[in-house]
Structures are given as structure tokens and as C-alpha cells.
PDB file of C-alpha atoms in Angstrom:
ATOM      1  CA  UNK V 155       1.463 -27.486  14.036  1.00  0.00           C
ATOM      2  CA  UNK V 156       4.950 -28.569  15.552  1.00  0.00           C
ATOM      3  CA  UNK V 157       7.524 -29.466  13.833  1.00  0.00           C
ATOM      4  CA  UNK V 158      11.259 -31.164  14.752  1.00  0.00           C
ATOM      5  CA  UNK V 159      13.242 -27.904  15.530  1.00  0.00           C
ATOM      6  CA  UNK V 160      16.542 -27.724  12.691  1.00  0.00           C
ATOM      7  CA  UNK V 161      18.728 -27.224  15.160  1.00  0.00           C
ATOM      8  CA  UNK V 162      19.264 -27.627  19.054  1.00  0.00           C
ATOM      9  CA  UNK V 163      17.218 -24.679  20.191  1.00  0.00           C
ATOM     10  CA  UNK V 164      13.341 -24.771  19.819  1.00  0.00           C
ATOM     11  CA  UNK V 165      11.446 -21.747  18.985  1.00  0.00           C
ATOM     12  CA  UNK V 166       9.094 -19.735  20.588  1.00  0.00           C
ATOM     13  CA  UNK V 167       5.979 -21.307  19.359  1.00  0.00           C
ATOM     14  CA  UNK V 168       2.827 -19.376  19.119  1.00  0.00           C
ATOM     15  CA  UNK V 169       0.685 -19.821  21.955  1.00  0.00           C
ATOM     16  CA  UNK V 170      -2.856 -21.134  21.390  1.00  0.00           C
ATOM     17  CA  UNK V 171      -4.323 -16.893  22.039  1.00  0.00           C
ATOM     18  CA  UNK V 172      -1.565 -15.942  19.768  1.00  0.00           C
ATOM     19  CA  UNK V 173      -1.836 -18.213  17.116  1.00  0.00           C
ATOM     20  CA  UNK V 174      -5.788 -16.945  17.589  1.00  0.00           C
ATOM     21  CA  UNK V 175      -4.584 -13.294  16.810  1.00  0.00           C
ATOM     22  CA  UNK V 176      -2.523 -13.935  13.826  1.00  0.00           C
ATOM     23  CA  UNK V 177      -4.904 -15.629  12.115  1.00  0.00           C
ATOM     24  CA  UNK V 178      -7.715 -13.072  12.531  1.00  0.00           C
ATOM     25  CA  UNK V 179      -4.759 -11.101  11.588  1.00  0.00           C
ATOM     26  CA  UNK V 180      -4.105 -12.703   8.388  1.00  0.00           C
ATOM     27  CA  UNK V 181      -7.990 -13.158   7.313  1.00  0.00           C
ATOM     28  CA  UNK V 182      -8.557  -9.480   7.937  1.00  0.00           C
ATOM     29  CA  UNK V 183      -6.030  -8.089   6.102  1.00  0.00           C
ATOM     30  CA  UNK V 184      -6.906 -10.424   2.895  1.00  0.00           C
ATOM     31  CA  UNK V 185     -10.085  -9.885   3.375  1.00  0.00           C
ATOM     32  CA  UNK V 186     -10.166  -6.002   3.589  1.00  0.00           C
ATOM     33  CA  UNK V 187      -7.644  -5.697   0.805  1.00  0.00           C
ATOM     34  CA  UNK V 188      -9.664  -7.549  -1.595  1.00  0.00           C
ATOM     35  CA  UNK V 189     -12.924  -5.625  -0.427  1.00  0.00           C
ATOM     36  CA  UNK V 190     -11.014  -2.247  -1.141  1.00  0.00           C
ATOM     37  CA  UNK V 191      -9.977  -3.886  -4.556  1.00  0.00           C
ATOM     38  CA  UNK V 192     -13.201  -4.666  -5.656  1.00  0.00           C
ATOM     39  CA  UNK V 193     -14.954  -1.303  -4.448  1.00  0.00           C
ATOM     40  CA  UNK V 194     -12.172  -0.107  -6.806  1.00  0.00           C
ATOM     41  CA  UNK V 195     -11.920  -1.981  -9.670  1.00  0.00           C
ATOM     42  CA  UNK V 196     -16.534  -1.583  -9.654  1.00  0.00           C
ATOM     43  CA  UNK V 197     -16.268   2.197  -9.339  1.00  0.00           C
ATOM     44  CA  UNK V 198     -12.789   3.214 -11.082  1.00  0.00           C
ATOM     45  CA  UNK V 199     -11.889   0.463 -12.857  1.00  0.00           C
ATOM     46  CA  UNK V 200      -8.664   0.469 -11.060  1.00  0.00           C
ATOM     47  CA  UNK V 201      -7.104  -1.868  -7.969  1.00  0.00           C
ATOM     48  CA  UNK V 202      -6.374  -0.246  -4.706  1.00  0.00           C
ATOM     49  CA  UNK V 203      -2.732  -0.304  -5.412  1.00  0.00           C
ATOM     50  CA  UNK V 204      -3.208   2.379  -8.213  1.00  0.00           C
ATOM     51  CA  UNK V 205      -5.382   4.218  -6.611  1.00  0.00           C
ATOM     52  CA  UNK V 206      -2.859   4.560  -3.816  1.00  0.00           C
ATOM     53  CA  UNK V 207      -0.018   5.925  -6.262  1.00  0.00           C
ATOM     54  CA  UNK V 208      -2.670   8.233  -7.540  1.00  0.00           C
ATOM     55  CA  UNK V 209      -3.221   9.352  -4.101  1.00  0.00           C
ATOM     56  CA  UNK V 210       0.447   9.901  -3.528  1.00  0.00           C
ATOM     57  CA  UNK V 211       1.203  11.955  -6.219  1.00  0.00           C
ATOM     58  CA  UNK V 212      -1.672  14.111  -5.991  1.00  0.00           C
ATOM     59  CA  UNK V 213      -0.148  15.135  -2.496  1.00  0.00           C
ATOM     60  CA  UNK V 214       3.248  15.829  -4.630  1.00  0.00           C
ATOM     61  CA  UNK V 215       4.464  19.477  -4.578  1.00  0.00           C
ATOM     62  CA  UNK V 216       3.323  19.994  -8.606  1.00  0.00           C
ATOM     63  CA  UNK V 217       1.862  16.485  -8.467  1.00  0.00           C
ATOM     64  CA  UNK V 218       5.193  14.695  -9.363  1.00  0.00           C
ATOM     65  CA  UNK V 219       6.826  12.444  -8.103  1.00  0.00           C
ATOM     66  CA  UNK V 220      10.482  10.101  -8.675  1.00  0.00           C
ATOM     67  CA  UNK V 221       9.758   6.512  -9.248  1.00  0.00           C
ATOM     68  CA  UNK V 222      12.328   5.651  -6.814  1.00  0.00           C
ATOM     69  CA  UNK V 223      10.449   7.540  -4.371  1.00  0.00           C
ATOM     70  CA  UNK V 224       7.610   6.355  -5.539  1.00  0.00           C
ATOM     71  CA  UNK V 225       8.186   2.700  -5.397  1.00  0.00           C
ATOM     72  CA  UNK V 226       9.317   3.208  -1.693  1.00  0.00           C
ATOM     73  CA  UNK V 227       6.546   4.284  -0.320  1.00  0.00           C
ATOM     74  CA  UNK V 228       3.934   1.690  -2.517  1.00  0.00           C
ATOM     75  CA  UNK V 229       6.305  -0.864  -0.456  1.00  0.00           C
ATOM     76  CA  UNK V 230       6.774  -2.446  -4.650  1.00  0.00           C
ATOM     77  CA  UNK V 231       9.187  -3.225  -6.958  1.00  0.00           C
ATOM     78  CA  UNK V 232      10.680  -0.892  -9.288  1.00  0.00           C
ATOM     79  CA  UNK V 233       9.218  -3.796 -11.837  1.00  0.00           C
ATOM     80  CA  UNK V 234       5.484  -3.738 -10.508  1.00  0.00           C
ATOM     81  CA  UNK V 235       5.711   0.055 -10.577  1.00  0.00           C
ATOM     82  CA  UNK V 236       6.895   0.434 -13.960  1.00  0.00           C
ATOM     83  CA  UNK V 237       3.772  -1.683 -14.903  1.00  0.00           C
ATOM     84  CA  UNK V 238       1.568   0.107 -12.803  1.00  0.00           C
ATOM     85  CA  UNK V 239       2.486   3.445 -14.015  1.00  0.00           C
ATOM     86  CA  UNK V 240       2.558   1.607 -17.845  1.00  0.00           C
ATOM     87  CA  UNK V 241      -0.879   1.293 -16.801  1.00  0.00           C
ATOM     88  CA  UNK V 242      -2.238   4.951 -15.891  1.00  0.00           C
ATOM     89  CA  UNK V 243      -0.160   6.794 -18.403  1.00  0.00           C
ATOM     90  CA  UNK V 244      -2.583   4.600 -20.925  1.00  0.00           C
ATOM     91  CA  UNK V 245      -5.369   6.059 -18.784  1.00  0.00           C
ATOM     92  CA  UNK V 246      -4.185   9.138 -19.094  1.00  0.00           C
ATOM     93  CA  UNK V 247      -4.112   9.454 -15.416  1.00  0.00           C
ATOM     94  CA  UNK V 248      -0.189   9.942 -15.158  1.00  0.00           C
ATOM     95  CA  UNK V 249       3.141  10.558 -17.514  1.00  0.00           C
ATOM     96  CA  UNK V 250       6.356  10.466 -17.003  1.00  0.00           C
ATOM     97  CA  UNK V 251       9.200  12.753 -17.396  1.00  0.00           C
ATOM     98  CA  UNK V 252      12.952  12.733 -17.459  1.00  0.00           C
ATOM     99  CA  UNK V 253      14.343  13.868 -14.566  1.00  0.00           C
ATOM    100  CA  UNK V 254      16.963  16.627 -15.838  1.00  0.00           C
ATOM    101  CA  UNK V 255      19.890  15.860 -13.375  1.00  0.00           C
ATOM    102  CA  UNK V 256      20.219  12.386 -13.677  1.00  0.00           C
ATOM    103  CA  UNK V 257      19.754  10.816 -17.155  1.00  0.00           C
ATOM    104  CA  UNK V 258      18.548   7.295 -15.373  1.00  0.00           C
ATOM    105  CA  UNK V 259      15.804   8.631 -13.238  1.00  0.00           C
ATOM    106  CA  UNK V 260      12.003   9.558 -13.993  1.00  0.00           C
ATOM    107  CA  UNK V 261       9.066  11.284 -12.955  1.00  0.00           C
ATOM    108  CA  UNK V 262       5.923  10.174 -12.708  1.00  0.00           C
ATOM    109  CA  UNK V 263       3.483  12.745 -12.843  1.00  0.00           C
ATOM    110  CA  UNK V 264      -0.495  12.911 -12.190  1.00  0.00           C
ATOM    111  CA  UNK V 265      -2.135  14.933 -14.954  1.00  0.00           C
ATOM    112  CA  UNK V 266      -5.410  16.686 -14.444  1.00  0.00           C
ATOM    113  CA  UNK V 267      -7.662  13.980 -15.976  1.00  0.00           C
ATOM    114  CA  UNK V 268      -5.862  11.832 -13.369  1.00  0.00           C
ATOM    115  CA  UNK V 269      -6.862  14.125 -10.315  1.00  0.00           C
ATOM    116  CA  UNK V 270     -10.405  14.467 -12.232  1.00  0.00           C
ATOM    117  CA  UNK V 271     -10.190  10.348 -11.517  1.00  0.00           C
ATOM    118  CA  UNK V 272      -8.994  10.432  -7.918  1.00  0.00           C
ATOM    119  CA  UNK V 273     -11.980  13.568  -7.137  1.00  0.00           C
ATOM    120  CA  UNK V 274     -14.493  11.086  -8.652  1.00  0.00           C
ATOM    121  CA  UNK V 275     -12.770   7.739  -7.182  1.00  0.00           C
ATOM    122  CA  UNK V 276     -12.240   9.287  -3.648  1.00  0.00           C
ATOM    123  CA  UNK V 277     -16.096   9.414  -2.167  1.00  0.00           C
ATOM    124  CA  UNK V 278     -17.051   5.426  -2.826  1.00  0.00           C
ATOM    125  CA  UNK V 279     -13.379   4.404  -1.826  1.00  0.00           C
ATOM    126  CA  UNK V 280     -13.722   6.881   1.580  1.00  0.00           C
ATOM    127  CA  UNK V 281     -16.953   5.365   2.257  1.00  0.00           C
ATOM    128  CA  UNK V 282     -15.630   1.586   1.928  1.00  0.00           C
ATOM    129  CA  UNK V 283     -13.192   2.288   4.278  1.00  0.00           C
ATOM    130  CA  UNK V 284     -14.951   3.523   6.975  1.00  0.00           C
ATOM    131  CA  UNK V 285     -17.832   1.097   6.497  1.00  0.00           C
ATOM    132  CA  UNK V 286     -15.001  -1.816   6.613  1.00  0.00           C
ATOM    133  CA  UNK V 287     -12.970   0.069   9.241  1.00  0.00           C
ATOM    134  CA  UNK V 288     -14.035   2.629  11.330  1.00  0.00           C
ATOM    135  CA  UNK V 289     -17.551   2.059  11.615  1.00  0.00           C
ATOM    136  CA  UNK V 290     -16.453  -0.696  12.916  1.00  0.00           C
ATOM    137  CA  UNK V 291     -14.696   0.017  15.819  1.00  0.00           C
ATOM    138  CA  UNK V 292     -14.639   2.221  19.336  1.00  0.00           C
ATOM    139  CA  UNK V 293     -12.999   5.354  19.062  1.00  0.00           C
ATOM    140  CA  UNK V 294     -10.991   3.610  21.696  1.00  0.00           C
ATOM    141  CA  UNK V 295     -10.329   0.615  19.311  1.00  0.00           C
ATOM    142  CA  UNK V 296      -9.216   3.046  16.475  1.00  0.00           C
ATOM    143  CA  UNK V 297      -6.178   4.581  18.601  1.00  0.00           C
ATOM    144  CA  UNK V 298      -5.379   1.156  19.815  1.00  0.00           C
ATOM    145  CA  UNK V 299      -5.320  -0.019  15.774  1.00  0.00           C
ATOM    146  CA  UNK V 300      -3.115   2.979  14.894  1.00  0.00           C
ATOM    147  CA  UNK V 301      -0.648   2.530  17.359  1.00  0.00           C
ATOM    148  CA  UNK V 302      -0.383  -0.622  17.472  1.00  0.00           C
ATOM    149  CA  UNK V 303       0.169  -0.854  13.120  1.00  0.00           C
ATOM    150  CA  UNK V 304       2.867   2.197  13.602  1.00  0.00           C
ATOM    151  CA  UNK V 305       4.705   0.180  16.154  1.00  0.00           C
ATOM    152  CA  UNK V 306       4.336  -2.950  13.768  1.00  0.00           C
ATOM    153  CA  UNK V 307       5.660  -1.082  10.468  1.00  0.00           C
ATOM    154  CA  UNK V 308       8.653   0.606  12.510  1.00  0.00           C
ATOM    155  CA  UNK V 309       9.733  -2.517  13.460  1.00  0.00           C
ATOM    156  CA  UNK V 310       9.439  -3.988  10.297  1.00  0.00           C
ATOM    157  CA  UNK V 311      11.386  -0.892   8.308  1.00  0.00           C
ATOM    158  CA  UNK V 312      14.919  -1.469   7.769  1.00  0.00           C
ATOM    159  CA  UNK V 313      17.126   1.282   8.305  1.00  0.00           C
ATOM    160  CA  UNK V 314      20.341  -0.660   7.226  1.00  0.00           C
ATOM    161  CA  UNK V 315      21.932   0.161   3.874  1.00  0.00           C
ATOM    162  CA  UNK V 316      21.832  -3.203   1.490  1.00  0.00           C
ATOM    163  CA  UNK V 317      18.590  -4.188   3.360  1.00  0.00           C
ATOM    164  CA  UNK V 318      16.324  -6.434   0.917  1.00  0.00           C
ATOM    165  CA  UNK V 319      13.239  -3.852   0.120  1.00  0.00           C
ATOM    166  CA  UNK V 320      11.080  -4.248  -3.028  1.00  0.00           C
ATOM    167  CA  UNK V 321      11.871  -0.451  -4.448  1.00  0.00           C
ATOM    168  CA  UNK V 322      15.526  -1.848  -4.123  1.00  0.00           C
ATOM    169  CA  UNK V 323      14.972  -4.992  -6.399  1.00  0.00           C
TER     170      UNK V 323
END
């Protein structure tokens, strides 16, 4: 829908094809995040989120990780993570630990009954993903979806200092 431009210059409106794409876009997206949530939350008993900072740390040298770091590559607030990680340390997935050279900063570490988790989590959630996914799609199609996401994120990854990210805030 159109709407009076603020100022002088009109934007570059969507064109009908576009405004097609986006959309498919949009449902997509929601629609395969909340079918990797639920094939989580039925056979873990944890979202996809959590699962994905298990993931990370278990591909940690010594399966630790700073929450800084962390945070940054969930793409989540320092806030959300310190719930999340609130979370699987009363799982007994993951702890944290002090980091020795700087009094402020933490670890979060994935103990062994959290890699136990993530060996028995990994089979359903690997099978959701390429029923949802890449069963889904041309070999063809696949390269065309991974290039075209990696040119997407790039441009969408500040490199400026002071940019407004969520593992900033």
C-alpha cells in the first residue's frame, strides 16, 4: 500500500514481483522457524535458539565459550542470553565460569550431560531440516539459497564501531 512520501523524494516502492518475493520471504522464514521450534521443544524440550548455543559451544576448543562471543554470533542480546544460558545451566546442559583476565567477563561452558543432549537432540532436528529444506529443493536451488542468504547477511553486518547490534545492547 502507498502512502504520502514524508518528504519531497518518493521511494523505491516494491514492485508487484517483488513485493511477491518478500512476502514468501517473510512466511517462510516464520514458518520454518516455528517448525524447527516445535520439532525442538517435542523432542528436547528446548527452542531452536538453545539448541543453536548448544551447537556453538560444542564446536568450542574445550567446549567454552565468552558470552560476548557468544551473544554475537546467536545475533541476541546480552539480556536474552543471560536468560538463555540461566536456562541450560538449570538443565545442566551448560555453566559458567569466570573468565580469569577480566573480572567482568564469563564463560559459558557445555558440560557433558549437555553434549549427551545435543548427540540425542541432533538426529530429529537434522532430519527436520532437511525434510523442511533440502528435500525440498534442486541441488541447483540449494547453491542459489546459500549464496544468495551469504550475500544478504554481509550486507546486513555492520562493520562500523558504535553500530546498533543486539550482543552490544
Amino acid at each position: 500500500m502507498k502512502k504520502a512520501p514524508a518528504s519531497a523524494e518518493e521511494p523505491r516502492w516494491l514492485t508487484d514481483e517483488e513485493q511477491r518475493v518478500w512476502r514468501s520471504y517473510v512466511h517462510a522464514s516464520m514458518l520454518l522457524e516455528d517448525h524447527m521450534d516445535r520439532q525442538l521443544q517435542r523432542d528436547a524440550g528446548m527452542p531452536h535458539i538453545y539448541y543453536g548455543l548448544l551447537v556453538k559451544l560444542a564446536e568450542c576448543p574445550h567446549r567454552r565459550l565468552r558470552m560476548t562471543e557468544l551473544a554475537m554470533h546467536a545475533k541476541i542480546t546480552r539480556s536474552r542470553l543471560s536468560h538463555a544460558i540461566a536456562r541450560l545451566e538449570k538443565n545442566g546442559w551448560v555453566r559458567r565460569e569466570d573468565c580469569a583476565d577480566d573480572k567482568r567477563g564469563q564463560f559459558a561452558v557445555l558440560t557433558d550431560e549437555g553434549l549427551e543432549m545435543l548427540r540425542r537432540a541432533a538426529p530429529g532436528h537434522v532430519t527436520a531440516v532437511r525434510n523442511a529444506v533440502f528435500d525440498r529443493l534442486s541441488p541447483e536451488q540449494q547453491k542459489s539459497l546459500g549464496e544468495i542468504m551469504q550475500i544478504i547477511a554481509e550486507g546486513l553486518q555492520p562493520d562500523e564501531a558504535g553500530a546498533d547490534l543486539p550482543w552490544l545492547r
